[in-house]
Coordinates of C-alpha atoms and ligand atoms in Angstrom, one line a residue:
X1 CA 86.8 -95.2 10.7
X2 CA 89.6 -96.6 8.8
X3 CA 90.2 -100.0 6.9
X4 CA 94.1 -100.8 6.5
X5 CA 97.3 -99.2 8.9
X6 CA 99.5 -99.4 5.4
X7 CA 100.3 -95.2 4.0
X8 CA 96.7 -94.8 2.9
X9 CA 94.8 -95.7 5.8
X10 CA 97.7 -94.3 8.2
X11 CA 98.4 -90.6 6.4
X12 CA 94.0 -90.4 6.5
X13 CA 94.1 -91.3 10.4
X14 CA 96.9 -89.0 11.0
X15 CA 95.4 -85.8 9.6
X16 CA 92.4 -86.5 11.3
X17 CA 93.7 -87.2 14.6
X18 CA 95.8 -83.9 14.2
X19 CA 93.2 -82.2 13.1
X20 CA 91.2 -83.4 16.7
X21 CA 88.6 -85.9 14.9
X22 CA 88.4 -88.8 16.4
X23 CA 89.9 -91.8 14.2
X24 CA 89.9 -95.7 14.4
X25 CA 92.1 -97.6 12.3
X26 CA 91.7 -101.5 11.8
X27 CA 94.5 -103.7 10.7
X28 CA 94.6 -107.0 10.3
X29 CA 97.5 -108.0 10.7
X30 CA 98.4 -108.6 14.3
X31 CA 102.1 -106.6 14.4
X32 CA 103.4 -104.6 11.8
X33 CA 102.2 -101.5 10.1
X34 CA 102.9 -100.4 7.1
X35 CA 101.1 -102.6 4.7
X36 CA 103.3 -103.2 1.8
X37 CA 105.4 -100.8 3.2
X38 CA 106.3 -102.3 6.2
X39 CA 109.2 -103.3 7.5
X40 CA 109.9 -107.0 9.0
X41 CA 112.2 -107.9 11.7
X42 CA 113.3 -111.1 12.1
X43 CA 116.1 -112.5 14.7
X44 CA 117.5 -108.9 14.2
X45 CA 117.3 -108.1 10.1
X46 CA 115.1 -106.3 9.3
X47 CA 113.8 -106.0 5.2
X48 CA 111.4 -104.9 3.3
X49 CA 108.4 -106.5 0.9
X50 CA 110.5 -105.3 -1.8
X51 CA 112.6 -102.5 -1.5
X52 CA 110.8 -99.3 -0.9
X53 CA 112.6 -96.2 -2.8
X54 CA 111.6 -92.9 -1.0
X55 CA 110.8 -90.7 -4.0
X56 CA 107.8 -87.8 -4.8
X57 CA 106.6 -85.2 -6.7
X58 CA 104.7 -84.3 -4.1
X59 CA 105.9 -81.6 -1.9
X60 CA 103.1 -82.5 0.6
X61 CA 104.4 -85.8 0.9
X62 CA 108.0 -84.8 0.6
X63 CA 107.8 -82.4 3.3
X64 CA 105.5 -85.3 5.7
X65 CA 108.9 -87.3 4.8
X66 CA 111.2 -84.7 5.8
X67 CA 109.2 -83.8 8.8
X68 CA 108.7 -87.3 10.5
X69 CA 112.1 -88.4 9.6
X70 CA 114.7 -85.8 9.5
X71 CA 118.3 -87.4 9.4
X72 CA 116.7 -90.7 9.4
X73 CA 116.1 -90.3 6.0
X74 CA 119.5 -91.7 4.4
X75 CA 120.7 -90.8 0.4
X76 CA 122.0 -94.1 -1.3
X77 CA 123.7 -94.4 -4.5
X78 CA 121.8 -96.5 -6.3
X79 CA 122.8 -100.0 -8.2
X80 CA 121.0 -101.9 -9.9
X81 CA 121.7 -105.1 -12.3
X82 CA 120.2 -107.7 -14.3
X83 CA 121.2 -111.0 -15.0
X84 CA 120.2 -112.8 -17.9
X85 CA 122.4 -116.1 -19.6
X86 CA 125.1 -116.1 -16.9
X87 CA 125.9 -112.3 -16.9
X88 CA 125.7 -109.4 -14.8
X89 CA 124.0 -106.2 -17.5
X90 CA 124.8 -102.7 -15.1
X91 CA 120.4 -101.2 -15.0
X92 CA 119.8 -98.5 -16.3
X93 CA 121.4 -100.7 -19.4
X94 CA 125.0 -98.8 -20.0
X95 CA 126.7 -99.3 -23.3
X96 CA 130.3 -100.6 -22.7
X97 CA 129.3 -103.2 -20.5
X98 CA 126.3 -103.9 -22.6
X99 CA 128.2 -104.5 -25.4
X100 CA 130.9 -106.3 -23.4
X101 CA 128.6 -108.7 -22.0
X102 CA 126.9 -109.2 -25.2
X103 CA 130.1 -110.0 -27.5
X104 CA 130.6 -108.5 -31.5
X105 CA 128.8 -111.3 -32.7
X106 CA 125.6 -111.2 -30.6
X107 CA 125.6 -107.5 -30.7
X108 CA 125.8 -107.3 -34.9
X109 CA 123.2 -110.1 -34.3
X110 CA 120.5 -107.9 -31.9
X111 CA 121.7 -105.2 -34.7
X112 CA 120.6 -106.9 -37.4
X113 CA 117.5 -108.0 -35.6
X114 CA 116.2 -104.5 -35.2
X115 CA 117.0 -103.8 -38.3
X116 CA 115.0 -106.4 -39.3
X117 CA 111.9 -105.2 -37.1
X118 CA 112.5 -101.7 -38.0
X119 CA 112.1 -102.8 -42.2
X120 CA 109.4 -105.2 -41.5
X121 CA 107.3 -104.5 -38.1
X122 CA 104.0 -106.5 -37.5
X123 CA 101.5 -103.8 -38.7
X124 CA 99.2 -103.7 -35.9
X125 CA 100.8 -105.1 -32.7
X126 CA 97.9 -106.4 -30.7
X127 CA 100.2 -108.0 -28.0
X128 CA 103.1 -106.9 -25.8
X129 CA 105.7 -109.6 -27.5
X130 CA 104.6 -107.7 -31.4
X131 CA 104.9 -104.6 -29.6
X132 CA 108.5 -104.5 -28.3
X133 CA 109.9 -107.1 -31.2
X134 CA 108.5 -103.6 -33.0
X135 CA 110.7 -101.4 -31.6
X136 CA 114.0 -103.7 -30.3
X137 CA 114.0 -106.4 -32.5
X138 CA 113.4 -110.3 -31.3
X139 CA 116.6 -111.3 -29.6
X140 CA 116.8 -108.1 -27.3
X141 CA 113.2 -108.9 -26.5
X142 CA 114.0 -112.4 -25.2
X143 CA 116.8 -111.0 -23.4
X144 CA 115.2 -108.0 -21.7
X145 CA 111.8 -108.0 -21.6
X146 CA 109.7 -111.5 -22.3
X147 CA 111.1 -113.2 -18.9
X148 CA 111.2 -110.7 -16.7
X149 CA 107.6 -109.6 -17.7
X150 CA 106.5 -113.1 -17.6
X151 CA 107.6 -113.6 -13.7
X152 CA 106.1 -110.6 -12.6
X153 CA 102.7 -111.3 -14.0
X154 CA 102.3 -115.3 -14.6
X155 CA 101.5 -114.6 -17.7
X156 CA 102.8 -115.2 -21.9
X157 CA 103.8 -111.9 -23.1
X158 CA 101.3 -112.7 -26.4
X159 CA 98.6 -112.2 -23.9
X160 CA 99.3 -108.9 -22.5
X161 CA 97.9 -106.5 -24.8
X162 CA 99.5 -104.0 -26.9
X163 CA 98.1 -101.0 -25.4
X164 CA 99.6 -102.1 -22.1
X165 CA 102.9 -102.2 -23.2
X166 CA 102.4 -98.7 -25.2
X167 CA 101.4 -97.2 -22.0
X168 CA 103.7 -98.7 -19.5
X169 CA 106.7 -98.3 -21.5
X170 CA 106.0 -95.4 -23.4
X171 CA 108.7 -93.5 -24.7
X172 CA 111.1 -96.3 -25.1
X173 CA 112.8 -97.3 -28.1
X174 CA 116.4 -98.4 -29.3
X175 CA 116.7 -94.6 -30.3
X176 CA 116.1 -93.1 -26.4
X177 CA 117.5 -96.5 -25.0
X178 CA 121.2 -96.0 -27.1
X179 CA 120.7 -92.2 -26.6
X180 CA 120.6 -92.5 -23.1
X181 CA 123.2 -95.0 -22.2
X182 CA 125.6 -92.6 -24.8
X183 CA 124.7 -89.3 -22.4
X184 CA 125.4 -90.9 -19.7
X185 CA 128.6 -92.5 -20.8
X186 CA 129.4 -88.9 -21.6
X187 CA 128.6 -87.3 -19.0
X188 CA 130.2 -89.6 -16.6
X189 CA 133.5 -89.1 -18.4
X190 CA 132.9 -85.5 -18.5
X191 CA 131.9 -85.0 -14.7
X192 CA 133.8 -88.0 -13.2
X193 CA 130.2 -88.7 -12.0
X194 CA 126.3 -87.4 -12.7
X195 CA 123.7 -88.0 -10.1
X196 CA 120.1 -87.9 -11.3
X197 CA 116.9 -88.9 -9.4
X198 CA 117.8 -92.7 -11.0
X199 CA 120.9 -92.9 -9.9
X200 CA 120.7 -92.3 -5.9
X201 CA 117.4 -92.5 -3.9
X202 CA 116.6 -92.0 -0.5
X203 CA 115.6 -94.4 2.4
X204 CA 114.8 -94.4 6.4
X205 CA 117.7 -95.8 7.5
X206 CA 115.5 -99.1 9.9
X207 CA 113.8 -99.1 6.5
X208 CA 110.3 -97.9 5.5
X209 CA 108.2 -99.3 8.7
X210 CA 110.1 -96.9 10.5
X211 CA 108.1 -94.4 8.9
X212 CA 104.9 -95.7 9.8
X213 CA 105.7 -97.1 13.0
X214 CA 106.3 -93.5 13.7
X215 CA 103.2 -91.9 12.0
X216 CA 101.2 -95.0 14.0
X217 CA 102.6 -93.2 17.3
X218 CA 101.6 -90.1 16.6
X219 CA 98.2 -90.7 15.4
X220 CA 98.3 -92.7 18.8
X221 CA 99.7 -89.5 20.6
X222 CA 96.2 -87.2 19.1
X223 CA 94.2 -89.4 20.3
X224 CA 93.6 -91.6 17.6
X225 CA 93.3 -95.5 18.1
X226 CA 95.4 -97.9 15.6
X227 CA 93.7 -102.0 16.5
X228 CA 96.0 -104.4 15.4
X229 CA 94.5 -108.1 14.6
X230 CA 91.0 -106.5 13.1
X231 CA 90.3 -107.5 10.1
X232 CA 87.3 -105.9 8.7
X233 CA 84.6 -108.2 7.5
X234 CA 81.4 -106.7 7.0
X235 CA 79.7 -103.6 7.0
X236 CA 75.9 -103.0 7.7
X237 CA 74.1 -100.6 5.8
X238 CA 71.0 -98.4 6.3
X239 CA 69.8 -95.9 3.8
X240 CA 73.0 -96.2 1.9
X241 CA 75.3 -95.6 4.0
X242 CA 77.4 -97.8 6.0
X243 CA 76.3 -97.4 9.3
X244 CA 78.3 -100.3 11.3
X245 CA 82.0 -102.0 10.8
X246 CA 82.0 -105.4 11.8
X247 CA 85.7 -106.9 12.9
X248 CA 87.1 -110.2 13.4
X249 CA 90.6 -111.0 15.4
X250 CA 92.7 -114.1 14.9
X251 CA 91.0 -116.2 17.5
X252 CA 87.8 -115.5 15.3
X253 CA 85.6 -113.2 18.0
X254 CA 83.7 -110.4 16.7
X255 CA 83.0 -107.2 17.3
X256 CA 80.6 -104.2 15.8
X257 CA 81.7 -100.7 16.1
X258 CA 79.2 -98.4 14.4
X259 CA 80.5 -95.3 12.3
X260 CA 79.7 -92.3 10.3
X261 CA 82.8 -92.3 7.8
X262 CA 84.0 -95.2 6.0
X263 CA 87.6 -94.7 4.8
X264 CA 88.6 -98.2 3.0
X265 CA 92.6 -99.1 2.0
X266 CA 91.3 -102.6 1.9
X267 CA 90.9 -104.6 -1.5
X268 CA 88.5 -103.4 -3.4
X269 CA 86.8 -107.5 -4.3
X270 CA 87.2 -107.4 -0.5
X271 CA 85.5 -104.0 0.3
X272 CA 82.7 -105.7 -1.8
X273 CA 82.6 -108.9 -0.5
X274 CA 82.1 -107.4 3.1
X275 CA 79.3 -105.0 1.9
X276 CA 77.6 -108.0 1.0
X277 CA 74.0 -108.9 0.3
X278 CA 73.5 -104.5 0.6
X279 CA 76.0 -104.9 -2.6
X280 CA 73.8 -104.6 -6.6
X281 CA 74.7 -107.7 -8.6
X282 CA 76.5 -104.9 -10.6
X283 CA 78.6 -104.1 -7.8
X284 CA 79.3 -107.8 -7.0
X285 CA 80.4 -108.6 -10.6
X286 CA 82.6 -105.8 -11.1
X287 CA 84.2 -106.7 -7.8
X288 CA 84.5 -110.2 -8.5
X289 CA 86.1 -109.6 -11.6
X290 CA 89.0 -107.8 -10.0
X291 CA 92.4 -109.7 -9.9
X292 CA 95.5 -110.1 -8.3
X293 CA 99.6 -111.1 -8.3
X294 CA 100.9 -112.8 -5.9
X295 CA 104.2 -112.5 -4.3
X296 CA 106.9 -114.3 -1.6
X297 CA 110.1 -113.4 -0.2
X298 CA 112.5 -116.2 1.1
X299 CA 114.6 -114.1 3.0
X300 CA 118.3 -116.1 3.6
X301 CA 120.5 -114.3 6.0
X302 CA 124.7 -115.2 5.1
X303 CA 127.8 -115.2 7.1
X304 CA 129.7 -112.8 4.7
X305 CA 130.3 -109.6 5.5
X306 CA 129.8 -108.1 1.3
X307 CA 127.7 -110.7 -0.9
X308 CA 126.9 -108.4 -3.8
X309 CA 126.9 -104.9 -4.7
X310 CA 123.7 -104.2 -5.7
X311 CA 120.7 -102.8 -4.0
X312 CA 118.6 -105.0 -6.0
X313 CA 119.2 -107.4 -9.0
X314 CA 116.8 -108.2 -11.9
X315 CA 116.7 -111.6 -12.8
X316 CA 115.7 -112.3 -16.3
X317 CA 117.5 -115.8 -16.9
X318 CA 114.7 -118.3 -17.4
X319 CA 117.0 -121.0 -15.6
X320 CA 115.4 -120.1 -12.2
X321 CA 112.1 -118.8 -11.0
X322 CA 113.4 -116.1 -8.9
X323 CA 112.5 -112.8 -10.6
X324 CA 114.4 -110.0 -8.7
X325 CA 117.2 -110.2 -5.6
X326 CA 117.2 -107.4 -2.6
X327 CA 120.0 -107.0 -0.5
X328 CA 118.9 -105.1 1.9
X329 CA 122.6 -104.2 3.7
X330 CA 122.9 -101.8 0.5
X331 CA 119.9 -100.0 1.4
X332 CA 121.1 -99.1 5.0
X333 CA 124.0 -101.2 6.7
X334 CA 121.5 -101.2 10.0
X335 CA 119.1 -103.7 8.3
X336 CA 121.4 -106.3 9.7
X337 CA 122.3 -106.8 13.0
X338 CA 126.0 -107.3 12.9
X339 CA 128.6 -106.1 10.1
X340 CA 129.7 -110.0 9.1
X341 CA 126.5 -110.6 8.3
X342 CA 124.5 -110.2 4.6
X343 CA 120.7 -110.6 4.1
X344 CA 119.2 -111.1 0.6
X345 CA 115.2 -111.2 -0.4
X346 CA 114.9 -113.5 -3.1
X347 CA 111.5 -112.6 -4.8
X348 CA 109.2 -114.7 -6.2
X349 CA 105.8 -113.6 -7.8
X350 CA 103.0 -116.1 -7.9
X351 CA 99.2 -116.8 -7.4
X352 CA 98.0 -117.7 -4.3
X353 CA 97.1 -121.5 -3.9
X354 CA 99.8 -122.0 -6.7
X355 CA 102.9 -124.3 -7.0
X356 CA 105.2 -121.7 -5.7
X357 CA 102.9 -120.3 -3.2
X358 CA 102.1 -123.5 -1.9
X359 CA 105.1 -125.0 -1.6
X360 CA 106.6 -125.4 2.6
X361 CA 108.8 -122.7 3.8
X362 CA 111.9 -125.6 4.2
X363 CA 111.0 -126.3 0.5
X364 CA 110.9 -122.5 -0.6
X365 CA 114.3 -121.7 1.9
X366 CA 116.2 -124.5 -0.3
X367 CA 115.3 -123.5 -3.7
X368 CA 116.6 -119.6 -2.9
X369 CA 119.7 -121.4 -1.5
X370 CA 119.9 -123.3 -5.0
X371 CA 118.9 -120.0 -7.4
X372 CA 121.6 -118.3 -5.5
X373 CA 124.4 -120.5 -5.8
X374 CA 122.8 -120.6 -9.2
X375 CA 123.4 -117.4 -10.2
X376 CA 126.4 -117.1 -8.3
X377 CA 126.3 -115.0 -5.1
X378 CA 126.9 -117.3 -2.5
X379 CA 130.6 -118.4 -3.8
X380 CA 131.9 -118.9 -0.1
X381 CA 129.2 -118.1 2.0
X382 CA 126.5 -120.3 4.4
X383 CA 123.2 -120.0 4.7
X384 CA 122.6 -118.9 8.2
X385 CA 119.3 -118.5 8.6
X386 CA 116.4 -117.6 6.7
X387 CA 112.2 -116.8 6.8
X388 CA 109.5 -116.8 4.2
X389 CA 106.8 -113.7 4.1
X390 CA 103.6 -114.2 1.8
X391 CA 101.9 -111.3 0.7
X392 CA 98.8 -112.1 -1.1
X393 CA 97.6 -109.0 -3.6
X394 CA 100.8 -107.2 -3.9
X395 CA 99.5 -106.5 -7.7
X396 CA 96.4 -105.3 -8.6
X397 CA 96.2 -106.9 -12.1
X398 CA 95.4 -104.5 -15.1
X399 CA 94.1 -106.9 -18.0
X400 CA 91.4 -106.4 -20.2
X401 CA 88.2 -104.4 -18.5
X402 CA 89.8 -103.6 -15.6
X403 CA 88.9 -99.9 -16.1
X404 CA 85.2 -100.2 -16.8
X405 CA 85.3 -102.3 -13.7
X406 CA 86.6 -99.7 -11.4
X407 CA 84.6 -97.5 -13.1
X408 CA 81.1 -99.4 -12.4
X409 CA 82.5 -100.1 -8.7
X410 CA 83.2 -96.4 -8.5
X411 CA 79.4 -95.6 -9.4
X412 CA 77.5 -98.4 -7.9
X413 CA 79.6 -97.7 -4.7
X414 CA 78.7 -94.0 -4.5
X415 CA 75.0 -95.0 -4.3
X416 CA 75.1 -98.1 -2.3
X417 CA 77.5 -96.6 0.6
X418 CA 77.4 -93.3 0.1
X419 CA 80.1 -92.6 3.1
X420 CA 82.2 -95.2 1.9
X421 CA 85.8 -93.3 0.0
X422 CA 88.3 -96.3 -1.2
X423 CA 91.8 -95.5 -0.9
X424 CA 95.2 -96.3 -1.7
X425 CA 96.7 -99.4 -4.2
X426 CA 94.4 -102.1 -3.4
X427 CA 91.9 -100.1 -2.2
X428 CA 91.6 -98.6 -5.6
X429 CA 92.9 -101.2 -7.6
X430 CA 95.4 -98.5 -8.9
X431 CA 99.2 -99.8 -8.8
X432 CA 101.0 -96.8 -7.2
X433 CA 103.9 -95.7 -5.1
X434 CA 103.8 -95.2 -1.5
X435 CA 103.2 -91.5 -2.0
X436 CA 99.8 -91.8 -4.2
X437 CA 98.5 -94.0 -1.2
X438 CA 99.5 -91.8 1.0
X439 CA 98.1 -88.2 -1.4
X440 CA 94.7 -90.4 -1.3
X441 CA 94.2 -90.9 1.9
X442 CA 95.3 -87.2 2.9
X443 CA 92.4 -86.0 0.5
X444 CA 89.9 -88.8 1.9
X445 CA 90.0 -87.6 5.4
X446 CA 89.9 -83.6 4.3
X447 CA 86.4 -85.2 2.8
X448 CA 85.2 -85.9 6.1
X449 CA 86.3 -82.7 7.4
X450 CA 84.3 -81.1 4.5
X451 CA 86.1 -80.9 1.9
X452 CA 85.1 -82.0 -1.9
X453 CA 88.3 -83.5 -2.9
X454 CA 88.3 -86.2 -5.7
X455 CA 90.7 -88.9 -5.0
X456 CA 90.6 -90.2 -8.5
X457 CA 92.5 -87.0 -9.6
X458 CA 95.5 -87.8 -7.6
X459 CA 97.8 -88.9 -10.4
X460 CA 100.9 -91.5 -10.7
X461 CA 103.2 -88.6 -9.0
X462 CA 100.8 -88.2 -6.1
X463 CA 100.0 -84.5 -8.0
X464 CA 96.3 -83.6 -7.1
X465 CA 94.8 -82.6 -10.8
X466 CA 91.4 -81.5 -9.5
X467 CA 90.9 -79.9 -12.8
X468 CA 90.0 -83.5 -14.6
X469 CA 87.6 -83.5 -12.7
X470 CA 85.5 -81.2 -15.0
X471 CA 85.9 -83.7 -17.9
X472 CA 84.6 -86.8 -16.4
X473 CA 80.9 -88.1 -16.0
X474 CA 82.2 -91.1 -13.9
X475 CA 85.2 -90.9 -12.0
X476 CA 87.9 -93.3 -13.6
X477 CA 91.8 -94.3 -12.7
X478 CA 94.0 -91.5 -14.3
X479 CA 97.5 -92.0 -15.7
X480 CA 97.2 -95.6 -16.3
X481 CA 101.0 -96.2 -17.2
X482 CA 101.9 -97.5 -13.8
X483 CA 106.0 -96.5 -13.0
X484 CA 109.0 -98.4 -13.1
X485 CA 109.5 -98.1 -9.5
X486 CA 106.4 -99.5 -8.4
X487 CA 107.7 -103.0 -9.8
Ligands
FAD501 C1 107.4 -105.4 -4.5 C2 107.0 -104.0 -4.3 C3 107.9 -102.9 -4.3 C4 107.5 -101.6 -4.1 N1 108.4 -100.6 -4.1 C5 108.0 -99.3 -3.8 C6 109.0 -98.3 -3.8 O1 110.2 -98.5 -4.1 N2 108.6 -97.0 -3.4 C7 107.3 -96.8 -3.1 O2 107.0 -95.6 -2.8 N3 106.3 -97.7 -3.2 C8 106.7 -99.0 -3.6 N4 105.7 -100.0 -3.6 C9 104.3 -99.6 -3.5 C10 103.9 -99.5 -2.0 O3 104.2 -100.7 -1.3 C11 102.4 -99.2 -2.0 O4 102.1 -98.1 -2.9 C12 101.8 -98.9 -0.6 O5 102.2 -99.8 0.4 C13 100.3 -98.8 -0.8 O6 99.7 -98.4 0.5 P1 98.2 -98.8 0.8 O7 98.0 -98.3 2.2 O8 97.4 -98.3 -0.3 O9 98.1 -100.3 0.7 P2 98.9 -101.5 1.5 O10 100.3 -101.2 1.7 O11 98.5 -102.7 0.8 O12 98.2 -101.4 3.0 C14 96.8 -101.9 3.1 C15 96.7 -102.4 4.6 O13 95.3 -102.8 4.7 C16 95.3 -104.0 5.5 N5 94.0 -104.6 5.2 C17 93.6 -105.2 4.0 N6 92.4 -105.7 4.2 C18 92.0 -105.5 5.4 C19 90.8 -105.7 6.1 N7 89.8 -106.4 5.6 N8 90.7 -105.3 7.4 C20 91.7 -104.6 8.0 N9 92.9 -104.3 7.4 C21 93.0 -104.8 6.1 C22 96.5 -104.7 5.0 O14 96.9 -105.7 6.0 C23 97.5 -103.6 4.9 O15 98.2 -103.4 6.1 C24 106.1 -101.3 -3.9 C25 105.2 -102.4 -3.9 C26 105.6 -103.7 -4.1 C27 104.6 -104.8 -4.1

């Protein structure tokens, strides 16, 4: 049995249902598959919770990819901007129009700046704002990094700690940053154009629920059973191991299935919650200390045919609260449903029960129309219509003690539920890319079959490193830098 239709849960049901075991997924939510991944369609758009970039290390997952989607699966040149103090910077950050944008004055200024931080850095950077003033200098850190990072995660950048910022952006310096924007001036001169993996992705052409509405009909086609509007919300143990799954629809009537495997893409807090009293105070308090990030999307649909030209815009200005801009006609012109027409995601990240989060979806569809006009994109265009999607825990949160959390939950969970495996971003509290979900759940149902896979060895790039398995008394999260992408 499987918690969660989003790529963990659906890649374990699929290769058990292929491989003739019987399989039950339960999702809660009553239409759409997919999880984060999925796809929305509303009066015709259809968009993503974010935009989903199809990319992996993986050939496993690049050949499930190629296999279930063939020509579906379109190439796009990718663009990418951010706007901070009125301006449009090209991302990845390119020199000329960095320096453009930024004028001789302010550039000798952020020059001067980091050669200030460079002669006198705070010794021991305990916090992510010491950290990058470190190794950019103060003024590109306000313009680059404190905002931004302080809209995804609700929090001041002087309490995210150092080793978070050496990890996530390791590798980055004004050194690489200049080197890199100079090669690929270069090279773009030399070559007329360079494509690397960061300059064009790839993406189903109906968007990423496409994918799973497809691998949701196959598991279907084996035999398999996908139950739409069952949320899980206990489980019953017996000599430590979870013996029955207990489901609840929207109308609130419940229902107990009983099981012999337990594959769980749900939360991790939740996973415990619904184990319940069976659950050691350990177990509880490692659960309950997990955490989470928020995040809406007011979706506004225009009557312009071209709006921007951007796939997705960063947006760093502190004047609005929106932190990053999709337009999802410049991931594939068939999210919208007629050429004159343009559909942005305006993306806001938030706590649930908070001021954003809280607010009514009139009040949240008039404050993108205000942040866009804002910052500029809807010159001549009207709001046609528009939609709100919540999606509670789209971040599990790393602060402080995260790790020995999982950790304990890993351990208390192997003795408590025995047949219990936790998969996927949520369901191991591990902030990944489609294609670790989808690695994990892979390995979780070869587990049932027999197999003695550990799923914490699946790294950030969905590569299986069962040899770390060898140097660990309790499994832990590997590769804790989680990617730009996943953002
Ligand atoms: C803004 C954003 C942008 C992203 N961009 C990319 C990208 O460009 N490329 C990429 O590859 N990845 C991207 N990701 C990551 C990707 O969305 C996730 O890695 C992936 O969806 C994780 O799959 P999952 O199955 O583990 O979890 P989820 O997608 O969260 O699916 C879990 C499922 O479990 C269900 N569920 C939860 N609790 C219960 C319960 N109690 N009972 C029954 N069902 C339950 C949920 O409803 C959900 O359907 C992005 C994520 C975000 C937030």
């Amino acid at each position: 049995m499987v918690a969660g239709a989003g790529p963990a849960g659906l890649s374990a049901a699929y290769e058990l249902a292929t491989k003739g075991r019987p399989v039950t997924v339960f999702e809660q939510d009553p239409t759409f598959v997919g999880g984060i991944s999925r796809t929305v369609e509303y009066h015709g758009y259809r968009f993503d919770i974010g935009g989903h970039r199809f990319f992996s290390k993986s050939q496993e997952v690049e050949a499930f990819w190629r296999n279930m989607l063939g020509e579906d699966l379109i190439t796009r040149q990718r663009s990418s901007r951010i706007f901070y103090g009125g301006k449009f910077y090209e991302y990845p950050l390119s020199l000329a129009n960095t320096l453009k944008n930024l004028g001789p004055v302010e550039s000798a200024a952020c020059l001067l700046d980091y050669a200030r931080a460079k002669a006198h850095p705070t010794p021991h950077p305990t916090n992510l704002e010491e950290w990058v003033v470190n190794q950019f200098g103060e003024r590109l850190y306000r313009m680059f990094f404190k905002t931004y990072t302080e809209k995804v995660w609700g929090m001041d950048c002087r309490e995210i700690s150092a080793d978070w910022a050496a990890q996530r952006i390791r590798g980055l310096n004004m050194g690489t940053a200049i080197r890199e924007a100079a090669k690929k001036a270069l090279g773009a001169r030399r070559s007329g154009q360079i494509k690397t993996l960061i300059e064009e992705f790839r993406y189903p052409r109906l968007g990423p629920g496409m994918l799973w509405e497809r691998v949701r009909d196959q598991i279907a086609a084996a035999g398999g059973d996908v139950v739409m509007d069952a949320k899980v919300v206990s489980l019953k143990t017996h000599n430590h191991r979870v013996q029955e799954v207990v489901v609840r629809d929207g109308t609130g009537r419940e229902r107990s299935v009983r099981t012999d495997a337990f594959i769980s893409s749900m939360p991790l807090r939740s996973l415990v919650r619904a184990i319940g009293p069976a659950a050691t105070p350990a177990l509880r308090d490692a659960g309950e200390g997990l955490h989470y990030r928020d995040f809406l999307t007011v979706v506004l649909m225009l009557d312009q045919p071209f709006a921007s030209p951007d796939q997705w815009l960063y947006v760093h200005d502190p004047g609005v609260q929106v932190g990053r801009i999709q337009n999802f006609k410049n991931w594939s012109p068939e999210m919208v449903p007629h050429p004159n027409a343009t559909c942005f995601g305006m993306e806001y990240f938030c706590f649930e029960g908070d001021g954003l989060w809280s607010m009514s979806d009139q009040e949240l569809l008039a404050l993108g129309e205000r942040e866009l006009h804002h910052i500029g994109l809807l010159p001549q265009a009207r709001v046609i219509d528009g939609t709100v999607v919540r999606v509670p825990k789209a971040y599990p949160v790393y602060d402080d003690g995260y790790r020995d959390r999982v950790a304990t939950l890993v351990a208390e969970l192997a003795r408590v539920a025995e047949n219990v495996q936790v998969v996927g971003r949520n369901g191991m509290h591990r902030y990944n890319n489609q294609d670790h979900a989808m690695m994990t759940g892979f390995l979780a149902a070869r587990n049932v079959m027999g197999g003695q896979h550990d799923l914490w060895a699946v790294n950030d790039d969905a590569e299986y490193l069962e040899v770390l398995r060898e140097e660990r008394a309790v499994p832990m999260p590997v590769g804790h830098a989680p990617s730009q992408s996943a953002l």
